[in-house]
């Protein structure tokens, strides 16, 4: 029997569209958070590509994404007031104080704040605080989902490189980050 993601559950399929968006976002949020499971601090910071992308940096960047789209866009607060970098590229930069625990907690807190910020909104409500101008929440949900899905893919590849797992290789006891691919894909 194939293993299906949580979003295949009947209860999710039956939800209104905003509930479905939240379920898919939460699935990808958890997958990205899970990419750090069982890693050492060094492994989480290991740079394997020419860009600043590391597993810890991906989760830190996902925190930035949550704050841009569910704080800045909803409230209109400036990035400086929110305490995030002006530019996306800067959100991957790790400070000496960034650890797996602190970055994960910041990400989890940002996700919880995002859920609260949108809890009274509907998918067709227009968010007016982002630099691009007014955007419907539906578009923001889809954009953030696309971004999280992309970064989950990046995390899967980086994690495979770090743990030395992949096709034809035995899986490490730490498992995989955002889950194994399923027949449903």
Coordinates of C-alpha atoms in Angstrom, one line a residue:
X1 CA 0.0 0.0 0.0
X2 CA 1.5 3.4 -0.9
X3 CA 2.1 6.0 1.7
X4 CA 0.1 9.1 0.9
X5 CA 0.8 12.6 2.3
X6 CA -1.5 13.9 5.0
X7 CA -3.2 16.2 2.4
X8 CA -4.7 13.1 0.7
X9 CA -6.9 12.5 3.8
X10 CA -10.6 12.7 3.3
X11 CA -10.9 15.3 6.0
X12 CA -8.5 17.6 4.0
X13 CA -10.2 16.9 0.7
X14 CA -13.5 17.9 2.2
X15 CA -12.2 21.2 3.7
X16 CA -13.1 24.6 2.1
X17 CA -10.4 26.0 -0.1
X18 CA -8.7 28.1 2.6
X19 CA -8.5 25.0 4.8
X20 CA -7.0 23.1 1.9
X21 CA -4.4 25.8 1.4
X22 CA -3.5 25.8 5.1
X23 CA -3.2 22.0 5.1
X24 CA -0.9 22.0 2.1
X25 CA 1.2 24.8 3.5
X26 CA 1.5 23.0 6.9
X27 CA 2.6 19.8 5.1
X28 CA 5.4 21.7 3.4
X29 CA 6.3 23.7 6.5
X30 CA 6.7 20.5 8.4
X31 CA 8.7 18.9 5.6
X32 CA 11.1 21.8 5.5
X33 CA 11.4 21.8 9.3
X34 CA 12.0 18.0 9.1
X35 CA 15.0 18.4 6.8
X36 CA 17.0 19.2 10.0
X37 CA 16.1 16.0 11.8
X38 CA 19.0 14.1 13.1
X39 CA 21.7 16.5 11.7
X40 CA 24.6 18.0 13.6
X41 CA 25.1 21.7 13.6
X42 CA 27.9 21.3 11.2
X43 CA 25.8 19.2 8.8
X44 CA 22.9 21.7 8.9
X45 CA 25.4 24.6 8.0
X46 CA 27.3 22.6 5.4
X47 CA 27.5 24.5 2.1
X48 CA 27.4 22.1 -0.9
X49 CA 26.4 24.6 -3.7
X50 CA 27.9 27.9 -4.9
X51 CA 25.0 29.9 -3.5
X52 CA 24.4 30.6 0.2
X53 CA 22.0 27.7 0.4
X54 CA 22.4 25.3 3.3
X55 CA 19.7 23.3 5.1
X56 CA 19.7 25.6 8.1
X57 CA 19.7 28.6 5.7
X58 CA 16.7 27.2 3.9
X59 CA 14.7 27.0 7.1
X60 CA 15.8 30.5 8.1
X61 CA 14.8 31.8 4.6
X62 CA 11.4 30.1 5.0
X63 CA 10.9 32.1 8.2
X64 CA 11.6 35.2 6.1
X65 CA 9.0 34.1 3.5
X66 CA 6.4 33.6 6.2
X67 CA 7.0 37.1 7.6
X68 CA 7.0 38.8 4.2
X69 CA 3.8 37.2 3.0
X70 CA 1.8 36.8 6.2
X71 CA 3.1 39.8 8.2
X72 CA 4.2 42.5 5.8
X73 CA 1.5 41.7 3.2
X74 CA -1.3 41.5 5.8
X75 CA -0.3 44.3 8.2
X76 CA 1.7 46.6 6.0
X77 CA 4.5 46.8 8.5
X78 CA 7.9 47.5 7.1
X79 CA 10.6 44.7 6.9
X80 CA 12.7 46.8 9.3
X81 CA 9.9 46.9 11.8
X82 CA 9.3 43.1 11.4
X83 CA 13.1 42.5 11.9
X84 CA 13.8 40.8 8.6
X85 CA 16.2 41.7 5.8
X86 CA 15.2 44.0 3.0
X87 CA 16.3 41.5 0.3
X88 CA 15.4 37.8 0.1
X89 CA 19.0 36.8 -0.6
X90 CA 20.1 38.1 2.8
X91 CA 17.6 35.8 4.6
X92 CA 19.8 32.8 3.9
X93 CA 22.8 34.2 5.8
X94 CA 23.5 32.4 9.0
X95 CA 24.7 34.3 12.1
X96 CA 26.9 32.8 14.8
X97 CA 23.9 32.5 17.1
X98 CA 21.8 30.6 14.6
X99 CA 21.5 27.0 15.7
X100 CA 19.2 24.2 14.6
X101 CA 17.1 24.8 17.7
X102 CA 16.9 28.6 17.3
X103 CA 16.2 28.6 13.6
X104 CA 13.5 25.9 14.0
X105 CA 11.8 27.8 16.8
X106 CA 11.8 31.0 14.8
X107 CA 10.3 29.2 11.9
X108 CA 7.7 27.5 14.0
X109 CA 6.8 30.8 15.6
X110 CA 6.5 32.5 12.2
X111 CA 4.3 29.7 10.9
X112 CA 2.0 30.1 14.0
X113 CA 1.9 33.8 13.5
X114 CA 1.0 33.3 9.8
X115 CA -1.9 31.0 10.7
X116 CA -3.2 33.7 13.2
X117 CA -2.8 36.5 10.7
X118 CA -4.9 34.7 8.1
X119 CA -7.4 33.0 10.4
X120 CA -10.1 35.7 9.9
X121 CA -9.4 36.1 6.2
X122 CA -10.9 34.4 3.2
X123 CA -9.0 33.4 0.0
X124 CA -10.5 36.3 -1.9
X125 CA -9.6 38.9 0.7
X126 CA -7.1 41.4 -0.7
X127 CA -3.8 42.0 1.2
X128 CA -2.5 45.5 0.7
X129 CA 0.8 45.6 2.5
X130 CA 3.2 44.0 0.1
X131 CA 5.5 46.0 -2.2
X132 CA 3.9 44.4 -5.3
X133 CA 0.7 46.0 -4.4
X134 CA -2.7 44.5 -3.5
X135 CA -2.9 40.8 -3.9
X136 CA -5.6 38.3 -3.0
X137 CA -4.8 35.9 -0.2
X138 CA -5.4 33.0 -2.6
X139 CA -2.5 34.2 -4.7
X140 CA -0.3 34.6 -1.6
X141 CA -1.2 31.0 -0.5
X142 CA -0.2 29.7 -3.9
X143 CA 3.0 31.7 -4.1
X144 CA 4.1 30.6 -0.6
X145 CA 3.2 27.0 -1.4
X146 CA 5.3 27.1 -4.6
X147 CA 8.2 28.6 -2.7
X148 CA 8.0 26.0 0.1
X149 CA 7.7 23.1 -2.4
X150 CA 10.8 24.4 -4.3
X151 CA 12.8 24.7 -1.1
X152 CA 11.7 21.2 0.1
X153 CA 13.1 19.9 -3.1
X154 CA 16.4 21.7 -2.5
X155 CA 16.4 20.4 1.1
X156 CA 15.9 16.8 -0.1
X157 CA 18.9 17.0 -2.5
X158 CA 21.1 18.7 0.1
X159 CA 20.2 16.2 2.7
X160 CA 20.9 13.3 0.4
X161 CA 24.3 14.8 -0.3
X162 CA 25.0 15.3 3.4
X163 CA 23.9 11.9 4.5
X164 CA 25.2 10.1 1.5
X165 CA 21.9 8.5 0.6
X166 CA 20.1 8.4 -2.6
X167 CA 19.0 5.9 -5.3
X168 CA 20.9 2.6 -4.8
X169 CA 22.3 3.6 -1.5
X170 CA 21.1 2.5 1.9
X171 CA 19.1 5.1 3.8
X172 CA 20.7 6.6 6.9
X173 CA 19.1 6.0 10.3
X174 CA 18.2 9.8 10.2
X175 CA 15.8 9.1 7.4
X176 CA 14.8 11.7 4.8
X177 CA 13.8 15.3 5.4
X178 CA 10.6 16.0 3.6
X179 CA 9.5 12.4 3.2
X180 CA 9.9 9.8 0.6
X181 CA 8.2 10.3 -2.8
X182 CA 4.9 8.5 -3.1
X183 CA 3.1 6.8 -5.9
X184 CA 0.6 9.6 -5.7
X185 CA 3.0 12.1 -7.2

